[in-house]
PDB file of C-alpha atoms in Angstrom:
ATOM      1  CA  UNK D1438      -5.763  -4.506   4.461  1.00  0.00           C
ATOM      2  CA  UNK D1439      -2.553  -3.704   2.069  1.00  0.00           C
ATOM      3  CA  UNK D1440      -2.592  -3.002  -1.473  1.00  0.00           C
ATOM      4  CA  UNK D1441      -0.443  -5.039  -3.146  1.00  0.00           C
ATOM      5  CA  UNK D1442       1.892  -3.922  -5.935  1.00  0.00           C
ATOM      6  CA  UNK D1443       4.485  -5.401  -8.488  1.00  0.00           C
ATOM      7  CA  UNK D1444       6.204  -3.107 -10.468  1.00  0.00           C
ATOM      8  CA  UNK D1445       7.507  -3.487 -14.081  1.00  0.00           C
ATOM      9  CA  UNK D1446      10.288  -1.860 -15.254  1.00  0.00           C
ATOM     10  CA  UNK D1447      13.127  -2.519 -17.135  1.00  0.00           C
ATOM     11  CA  UNK D1448      15.218   0.443 -15.790  1.00  0.00           C
ATOM     12  CA  UNK D1449      16.204  -0.859 -11.913  1.00  0.00           C
ATOM     13  CA  UNK D1450      16.212   2.797 -11.347  1.00  0.00           C
ATOM     14  CA  UNK D1451      12.958   3.096 -11.938  1.00  0.00           C
ATOM     15  CA  UNK D1452      11.533  -0.137 -10.450  1.00  0.00           C
ATOM     16  CA  UNK D1453      13.656   0.641  -7.323  1.00  0.00           C
ATOM     17  CA  UNK D1454      12.501   4.074  -6.989  1.00  0.00           C
ATOM     18  CA  UNK D1455       8.619   3.361  -7.385  1.00  0.00           C
ATOM     19  CA  UNK D1456       8.866   0.366  -4.876  1.00  0.00           C
ATOM     20  CA  UNK D1457      10.485   2.634  -2.141  1.00  0.00           C
ATOM     21  CA  UNK D1458       8.148   5.457  -2.558  1.00  0.00           C
ATOM     22  CA  UNK D1459       5.041   2.643  -2.204  1.00  0.00           C
ATOM     23  CA  UNK D1460       6.595   1.089   0.430  1.00  0.00           C
ATOM     24  CA  UNK D1461       6.933   3.942   2.413  1.00  0.00           C
ATOM     25  CA  UNK D1462       2.599   3.852   2.545  1.00  0.00           C
ATOM     26  CA  UNK D1463       1.628   2.152   5.341  1.00  0.00           C
ATOM     27  CA  UNK D1464      -1.216   1.029   2.841  1.00  0.00           C
ATOM     28  CA  UNK D1465       0.443  -0.675  -0.064  1.00  0.00           C
ATOM     29  CA  UNK D1466       3.032  -3.136  -0.543  1.00  0.00           C
ATOM     30  CA  UNK D1467       5.269  -4.238  -2.920  1.00  0.00           C
ATOM     31  CA  UNK D1468       5.466  -8.049  -3.217  1.00  0.00           C
ATOM     32  CA  UNK D1469       7.678  -8.291  -6.599  1.00  0.00           C
ATOM     33  CA  UNK D1470       9.375  -6.293  -9.269  1.00  0.00           C
ATOM     34  CA  UNK D1471      10.379  -7.029 -12.783  1.00  0.00           C
ATOM     35  CA  UNK D1472      12.872  -6.241 -15.498  1.00  0.00           C
ATOM     36  CA  UNK D1473      10.731  -7.399 -18.416  1.00  0.00           C
ATOM     37  CA  UNK D1474       6.966  -8.409 -19.900  1.00  0.00           C
ATOM     38  CA  UNK D1475       7.931 -12.067 -19.955  1.00  0.00           C
ATOM     39  CA  UNK D1476       8.719 -11.790 -15.564  1.00  0.00           C
ATOM     40  CA  UNK D1477       5.622  -9.162 -14.934  1.00  0.00           C
ATOM     41  CA  UNK D1478       2.656 -11.908 -15.929  1.00  0.00           C
ATOM     42  CA  UNK D1479       5.259 -14.521 -13.685  1.00  0.00           C
ATOM     43  CA  UNK D1480       5.153 -12.306 -11.118  1.00  0.00           C
ATOM     44  CA  UNK D1481       1.146 -11.674 -11.423  1.00  0.00           C
ATOM     45  CA  UNK D1482       0.345 -15.219 -11.787  1.00  0.00           C
ATOM     46  CA  UNK D1483       2.176 -16.043  -8.319  1.00  0.00           C
ATOM     47  CA  UNK D1484       1.462 -12.925  -6.533  1.00  0.00           C
ATOM     48  CA  UNK D1485      -2.121 -12.132  -7.210  1.00  0.00           C
ATOM     49  CA  UNK D1486      -1.640  -8.654  -6.801  1.00  0.00           C
ATOM     50  CA  UNK D1487      -4.174  -5.864  -7.111  1.00  0.00           C
ATOM     51  CA  UNK D1488      -2.373  -3.076  -9.056  1.00  0.00           C
ATOM     52  CA  UNK D1489       0.688  -4.009 -11.823  1.00  0.00           C
ATOM     53  CA  UNK D1490       2.641  -1.285 -12.529  1.00  0.00           C
ATOM     54  CA  UNK D1491       3.852  -1.916 -16.129  1.00  0.00           C
ATOM     55  CA  UNK D1492       6.267  -0.326 -18.633  1.00  0.00           C
ATOM     56  CA  UNK D1493       5.043  -0.353 -22.369  1.00  0.00           C
ATOM     57  CA  UNK D1494       8.398  -1.161 -23.954  1.00  0.00           C
ATOM     58  CA  UNK D1495      10.630  -3.590 -22.462  1.00  0.00           C
ATOM     59  CA  UNK D1496      12.795  -6.777 -23.510  1.00  0.00           C
ATOM     60  CA  UNK D1497      11.498 -10.627 -24.148  1.00  0.00           C
ATOM     61  CA  UNK D1498       8.000  -9.190 -23.687  1.00  0.00           C
ATOM     62  CA  UNK D1499       6.882  -5.544 -24.153  1.00  0.00           C
ATOM     63  CA  UNK D1500       4.059  -4.264 -21.621  1.00  0.00           C
ATOM     64  CA  UNK D1501       1.076  -4.675 -24.275  1.00  0.00           C
ATOM     65  CA  UNK D1502       1.722  -8.331 -24.441  1.00  0.00           C
ATOM     66  CA  UNK D1503       1.830  -8.932 -20.778  1.00  0.00           C
ATOM     67  CA  UNK D1504      -1.247  -6.373 -20.119  1.00  0.00           C
ATOM     68  CA  UNK D1505      -3.251  -8.186 -22.420  1.00  0.00           C
ATOM     69  CA  UNK D1506      -2.370 -11.732 -20.362  1.00  0.00           C
ATOM     70  CA  UNK D1507      -2.663 -10.556 -17.064  1.00  0.00           C
ATOM     71  CA  UNK D1508      -6.072  -8.210 -18.009  1.00  0.00           C
ATOM     72  CA  UNK D1509      -7.687 -11.646 -19.604  1.00  0.00           C
ATOM     73  CA  UNK D1510      -6.064 -14.747 -16.883  1.00  0.00           C
ATOM     74  CA  UNK D1511      -6.379 -12.108 -13.955  1.00  0.00           C
ATOM     75  CA  UNK D1512      -8.309  -9.168 -11.696  1.00  0.00           C
ATOM     76  CA  UNK D1513      -5.427  -7.228 -11.464  1.00  0.00           C
ATOM     77  CA  UNK D1514      -5.797  -3.646 -12.383  1.00  0.00           C
ATOM     78  CA  UNK D1515      -2.832  -2.926 -14.889  1.00  0.00           C
ATOM     79  CA  UNK D1516      -1.310   1.067 -14.833  1.00  0.00           C
ATOM     80  CA  UNK D1517       0.812   2.093 -17.850  1.00  0.00           C
ATOM     81  CA  UNK D1518       4.282   3.681 -17.592  1.00  0.00           C
ATOM     82  CA  UNK D1519       4.651   5.642 -20.799  1.00  0.00           C
ATOM     83  CA  UNK D1520       6.486   8.573 -21.972  1.00  0.00           C
ATOM     84  CA  UNK D1521       5.110  11.327 -24.299  1.00  0.00           C
ATOM     85  CA  UNK D1522       6.623   9.296 -27.782  1.00  0.00           C
ATOM     86  CA  UNK D1523       4.646   6.541 -26.734  1.00  0.00           C
ATOM     87  CA  UNK D1524       1.150   8.033 -27.975  1.00  0.00           C
ATOM     88  CA  UNK D1525       1.202   5.214 -30.748  1.00  0.00           C
ATOM     89  CA  UNK D1526       0.529   2.152 -28.046  1.00  0.00           C
ATOM     90  CA  UNK D1527      -2.075   4.310 -25.753  1.00  0.00           C
ATOM     91  CA  UNK D1528      -5.240   3.091 -28.083  1.00  0.00           C
ATOM     92  CA  UNK D1529      -3.527  -0.698 -27.988  1.00  0.00           C
ATOM     93  CA  UNK D1530      -3.077  -0.492 -23.912  1.00  0.00           C
ATOM     94  CA  UNK D1531      -6.547   0.342 -23.306  1.00  0.00           C
ATOM     95  CA  UNK D1532      -8.270  -2.261 -25.533  1.00  0.00           C
ATOM     96  CA  UNK D1533      -6.124  -4.707 -23.878  1.00  0.00           C
ATOM     97  CA  UNK D1534      -7.828  -3.357 -21.173  1.00  0.00           C
ATOM     98  CA  UNK D1535      -5.000  -0.514 -18.751  1.00  0.00           C
ATOM     99  CA  UNK D1536      -7.232   1.285 -16.309  1.00  0.00           C
ATOM    100  CA  UNK D1537      -4.900   3.799 -16.814  1.00  0.00           C
ATOM    101  CA  UNK D1538      -1.982   5.609 -17.643  1.00  0.00           C
ATOM    102  CA  UNK D1539       1.006   7.576 -15.921  1.00  0.00           C
ATOM    103  CA  UNK D1540       4.225   9.677 -17.297  1.00  0.00           C
ATOM    104  CA  UNK D1541       7.212   8.111 -15.692  1.00  0.00           C
ATOM    105  CA  UNK D1542       8.253  11.448 -14.326  1.00  0.00           C
ATOM    106  CA  UNK D1543       4.710  11.283 -12.204  1.00  0.00           C
ATOM    107  CA  UNK D1544       4.974  12.944  -8.788  1.00  0.00           C
ATOM    108  CA  UNK D1545       5.608  10.766  -5.709  1.00  0.00           C
ATOM    109  CA  UNK D1546       2.076  11.999  -4.229  1.00  0.00           C
ATOM    110  CA  UNK D1547       0.347  11.872  -7.616  1.00  0.00           C
ATOM    111  CA  UNK D1548       2.030   7.548  -8.186  1.00  0.00           C
ATOM    112  CA  UNK D1549       0.615   6.867  -4.671  1.00  0.00           C
ATOM    113  CA  UNK D1550      -2.139   8.420  -5.294  1.00  0.00           C
ATOM    114  CA  UNK D1551      -2.871   6.861  -8.136  1.00  0.00           C
ATOM    115  CA  UNK D1552      -2.443   3.048  -6.769  1.00  0.00           C
ATOM    116  CA  UNK D1553      -4.810   3.995  -4.123  1.00  0.00           C
ATOM    117  CA  UNK D1554      -8.049   5.137  -7.090  1.00  0.00           C
ATOM    118  CA  UNK D1555      -7.042   2.258  -9.571  1.00  0.00           C
ATOM    119  CA  UNK D1556      -7.233  -0.770  -6.826  1.00  0.00           C
ATOM    120  CA  UNK D1557     -10.358   1.079  -5.710  1.00  0.00           C
ATOM    121  CA  UNK D1558     -11.430   0.421  -9.026  1.00  0.00           C
ATOM    122  CA  UNK D1559     -11.282   3.525 -10.470  1.00  0.00           C
ATOM    123  CA  UNK D1560      -9.270   4.393 -13.591  1.00  0.00           C
ATOM    124  CA  UNK D1561      -7.249   6.950 -14.710  1.00  0.00           C
ATOM    125  CA  UNK D1562      -5.366   9.073 -17.272  1.00  0.00           C
ATOM    126  CA  UNK D1563      -3.026  11.071 -16.924  1.00  0.00           C
ATOM    127  CA  UNK D1564      -3.870  14.491 -18.083  1.00  0.00           C
ATOM    128  CA  UNK D1565      -1.862  15.246 -21.209  1.00  0.00           C
ATOM    129  CA  UNK D1566      -2.368  11.832 -22.032  1.00  0.00           C
ATOM    130  CA  UNK D1567      -5.984  11.812 -21.937  1.00  0.00           C
ATOM    131  CA  UNK D1568      -6.084  15.305 -23.827  1.00  0.00           C
ATOM    132  CA  UNK D1569      -4.035  13.141 -26.716  1.00  0.00           C
ATOM    133  CA  UNK D1570      -6.029  10.582 -26.535  1.00  0.00           C
ATOM    134  CA  UNK D1571      -9.191  12.510 -27.521  1.00  0.00           C
ATOM    135  CA  UNK D1572      -6.847  14.953 -29.801  1.00  0.00           C
ATOM    136  CA  UNK D1573      -6.110  11.125 -31.826  1.00  0.00           C
ATOM    137  CA  UNK D1574      -9.611  10.124 -31.362  1.00  0.00           C
ATOM    138  CA  UNK D1575     -11.517  12.856 -33.767  1.00  0.00           C
ATOM    139  CA  UNK D1576      -8.019  12.769 -36.196  1.00  0.00           C
ATOM    140  CA  UNK D1577      -8.857   9.855 -36.877  1.00  0.00           C
ATOM    141  CA  UNK D1578     -12.177  10.065 -37.857  1.00  0.00           C
ATOM    142  CA  UNK D1579     -11.702  13.476 -39.971  1.00  0.00           C
ATOM    143  CA  UNK D1580      -8.704  11.606 -41.606  1.00  0.00           C
ATOM    144  CA  UNK D1581     -11.836   8.570 -42.440  1.00  0.00           C
ATOM    145  CA  UNK D1582     -11.321   8.385 -46.650  1.00  0.00           C
ATOM    146  CA  UNK D1583     -14.102   9.699 -48.052  1.00  0.00           C
ATOM    147  CA  UNK D1584     -17.192   7.330 -49.336  1.00  0.00           C
ATOM    148  CA  UNK D1585     -15.661   4.923 -46.047  1.00  0.00           C
ATOM    149  CA  UNK D1586     -17.790   4.736 -43.629  1.00  0.00           C
ATOM    150  CA  UNK D1587     -16.302   2.512 -41.273  1.00  0.00           C
ATOM    151  CA  UNK D1588     -18.090   0.315 -38.305  1.00  0.00           C
ATOM    152  CA  UNK D1589     -21.109   2.201 -37.103  1.00  0.00           C
ATOM    153  CA  UNK D1590     -20.443   4.197 -33.652  1.00  0.00           C
ATOM    154  CA  UNK D1591     -21.328   1.916 -30.622  1.00  0.00           C
ATOM    155  CA  UNK D1592     -24.533   1.666 -29.124  1.00  0.00           C
ATOM    156  CA  UNK D1593     -25.405   2.729 -26.243  1.00  0.00           C
ATOM    157  CA  UNK D1594     -29.431   2.005 -26.629  1.00  0.00           C
ATOM    158  CA  UNK D1595     -29.128  -1.180 -23.729  1.00  0.00           C
ATOM    159  CA  UNK D1596     -28.519   1.993 -21.280  1.00  0.00           C
ATOM    160  CA  UNK D1597     -31.090   3.721 -19.427  1.00  0.00           C
ATOM    161  CA  UNK D1598     -31.123   7.403 -19.498  1.00  0.00           C
ATOM    162  CA  UNK D1599     -29.707   7.864 -15.704  1.00  0.00           C
ATOM    163  CA  UNK D1600     -27.128   5.344 -17.011  1.00  0.00           C
ATOM    164  CA  UNK D1601     -26.071   7.649 -20.380  1.00  0.00           C
ATOM    165  CA  UNK D1602     -25.946  10.916 -18.221  1.00  0.00           C
ATOM    166  CA  UNK D1603     -23.801   8.695 -15.653  1.00  0.00           C
ATOM    167  CA  UNK D1604     -21.532   7.691 -18.675  1.00  0.00           C
ATOM    168  CA  UNK D1605     -21.901  11.132 -19.797  1.00  0.00           C
ATOM    169  CA  UNK D1606     -20.283  12.776 -16.515  1.00  0.00           C
ATOM    170  CA  UNK D1607     -17.637   9.447 -16.479  1.00  0.00           C
ATOM    171  CA  UNK D1608     -16.286  10.863 -19.612  1.00  0.00           C
ATOM    172  CA  UNK D1609     -16.248  14.377 -17.723  1.00  0.00           C
ATOM    173  CA  UNK D1610     -13.351  12.663 -15.536  1.00  0.00           C
ATOM    174  CA  UNK D1611     -15.361  13.262 -12.322  1.00  0.00           C
ATOM    175  CA  UNK D1612     -15.346  10.673  -9.494  1.00  0.00           C
ATOM    176  CA  UNK D1613     -18.022   8.767  -8.437  1.00  0.00           C
ATOM    177  CA  UNK D1614     -18.649  11.079  -5.495  1.00  0.00           C
ATOM    178  CA  UNK D1615     -19.238  14.062  -7.979  1.00  0.00           C
ATOM    179  CA  UNK D1616     -20.939  12.342  -9.693  1.00  0.00           C
ATOM    180  CA  UNK D1617     -23.418  12.120  -7.064  1.00  0.00           C
ATOM    181  CA  UNK D1618     -23.606  15.560  -6.060  1.00  0.00           C
ATOM    182  CA  UNK D1619     -24.339  16.013  -9.629  1.00  0.00           C
ATOM    183  CA  UNK D1620     -26.986  13.934  -9.781  1.00  0.00           C
ATOM    184  CA  UNK D1621     -28.372  14.376  -6.271  1.00  0.00           C
ATOM    185  CA  UNK D1622     -28.030  10.779  -5.111  1.00  0.00           C
ATOM    186  CA  UNK D1623     -25.918   8.669  -3.364  1.00  0.00           C
ATOM    187  CA  UNK D1624     -22.598   7.458  -4.048  1.00  0.00           C
ATOM    188  CA  UNK D1625     -23.702   3.710  -3.852  1.00  0.00           C
ATOM    189  CA  UNK D1626     -26.326   4.680  -6.105  1.00  0.00           C
ATOM    190  CA  UNK D1627     -23.611   6.195  -8.221  1.00  0.00           C
ATOM    191  CA  UNK D1628     -21.665   2.798  -8.070  1.00  0.00           C
ATOM    192  CA  UNK D1629     -24.962   0.989  -9.116  1.00  0.00           C
ATOM    193  CA  UNK D1630     -24.728   2.864 -12.102  1.00  0.00           C
ATOM    194  CA  UNK D1631     -21.324   2.536 -13.355  1.00  0.00           C
ATOM    195  CA  UNK D1632     -20.983  -1.396 -12.725  1.00  0.00           C
ATOM    196  CA  UNK D1633     -24.815  -1.495 -15.203  1.00  0.00           C
ATOM    197  CA  UNK D1634     -22.974   0.463 -17.684  1.00  0.00           C
ATOM    198  CA  UNK D1635     -19.541  -1.621 -17.600  1.00  0.00           C
ATOM    199  CA  UNK D1636     -21.745  -4.576 -17.956  1.00  0.00           C
ATOM    200  CA  UNK D1637     -24.203  -4.048 -20.414  1.00  0.00           C
ATOM    201  CA  UNK D1638     -21.449  -2.554 -23.067  1.00  0.00           C
ATOM    202  CA  UNK D1639     -19.114  -5.324 -22.352  1.00  0.00           C
ATOM    203  CA  UNK D1640     -16.188  -3.183 -20.894  1.00  0.00           C
ATOM    204  CA  UNK D1641     -13.563  -4.007 -18.311  1.00  0.00           C
ATOM    205  CA  UNK D1642     -13.201  -0.636 -16.115  1.00  0.00           C
ATOM    206  CA  UNK D1643     -13.855   3.684 -16.954  1.00  0.00           C
ATOM    207  CA  UNK D1644     -11.030   3.936 -18.915  1.00  0.00           C
ATOM    208  CA  UNK D1645     -12.890   2.215 -21.821  1.00  0.00           C
ATOM    209  CA  UNK D1646     -15.994   3.409 -20.554  1.00  0.00           C
ATOM    210  CA  UNK D1647     -14.777   7.171 -21.504  1.00  0.00           C
ATOM    211  CA  UNK D1648     -13.459   6.182 -24.900  1.00  0.00           C
ATOM    212  CA  UNK D1649     -16.773   4.471 -25.564  1.00  0.00           C
ATOM    213  CA  UNK D1650     -18.463   7.560 -24.639  1.00  0.00           C
ATOM    214  CA  UNK D1651     -16.204   9.500 -27.365  1.00  0.00           C
ATOM    215  CA  UNK D1652     -16.456   6.703 -30.242  1.00  0.00           C
ATOM    216  CA  UNK D1653     -20.486   6.954 -29.435  1.00  0.00           C
ATOM    217  CA  UNK D1654     -20.311  10.679 -29.918  1.00  0.00           C
ATOM    218  CA  UNK D1655     -22.394  10.908 -26.514  1.00  0.00           C
ATOM    219  CA  UNK D1656     -19.138  13.416 -25.593  1.00  0.00           C
ATOM    220  CA  UNK D1657     -17.619  15.247 -28.137  1.00  0.00           C
ATOM    221  CA  UNK D1658     -14.083  17.188 -27.619  1.00  0.00           C
ATOM    222  CA  UNK D1659     -14.482  20.662 -26.939  1.00  0.00           C
ATOM    223  CA  UNK D1660     -17.879  19.631 -24.827  1.00  0.00           C
ATOM    224  CA  UNK D1661     -16.511  18.892 -21.562  1.00  0.00           C
TER     225      UNK D1661
END
């Protein structure tokens, strides 16, 4: 069964290039292309794809608003296409429900791998984006004005001890198979733990779980 993909970018060459790479795969089908966010949302509604590759900056409707609508209306996984100078949008896109980020200069094999991983229910962040994301989270905490506590860190009390450990390993970037080997359990058991974590914490996917792990203090930069 093919993975159905919509590619949305206002640059025709980028759309065409990504489309050609993906169409060359036996298990991936590009069902539509879109030149702006509004077209992307319409394409998702019309074709019901598994994955939407979505540029952040586009005319008519930007990628952030398009991601919010798509994630709210469907089970389509959204992967944002970004460049180094767009880090200020990372948090907004994650909280909008994006399952990950790819840099626009992504290698051919990494693009194909990303689509397969996200379609399978995993999440991803380009390593460079992950490092910047964590660094920015720490910076925000350090720059909080003295005497201003802000909202309390989110609680993980609803999780069992094994679920907490699973979340810690997810935040380290381990796959289900790697977590299974670490905890000496089956992959099926890990999938159950991850599903329970997401359900109990009200999270959409693993990317949001990573953010929650840092926000709660379960993991800290430099500890991984």
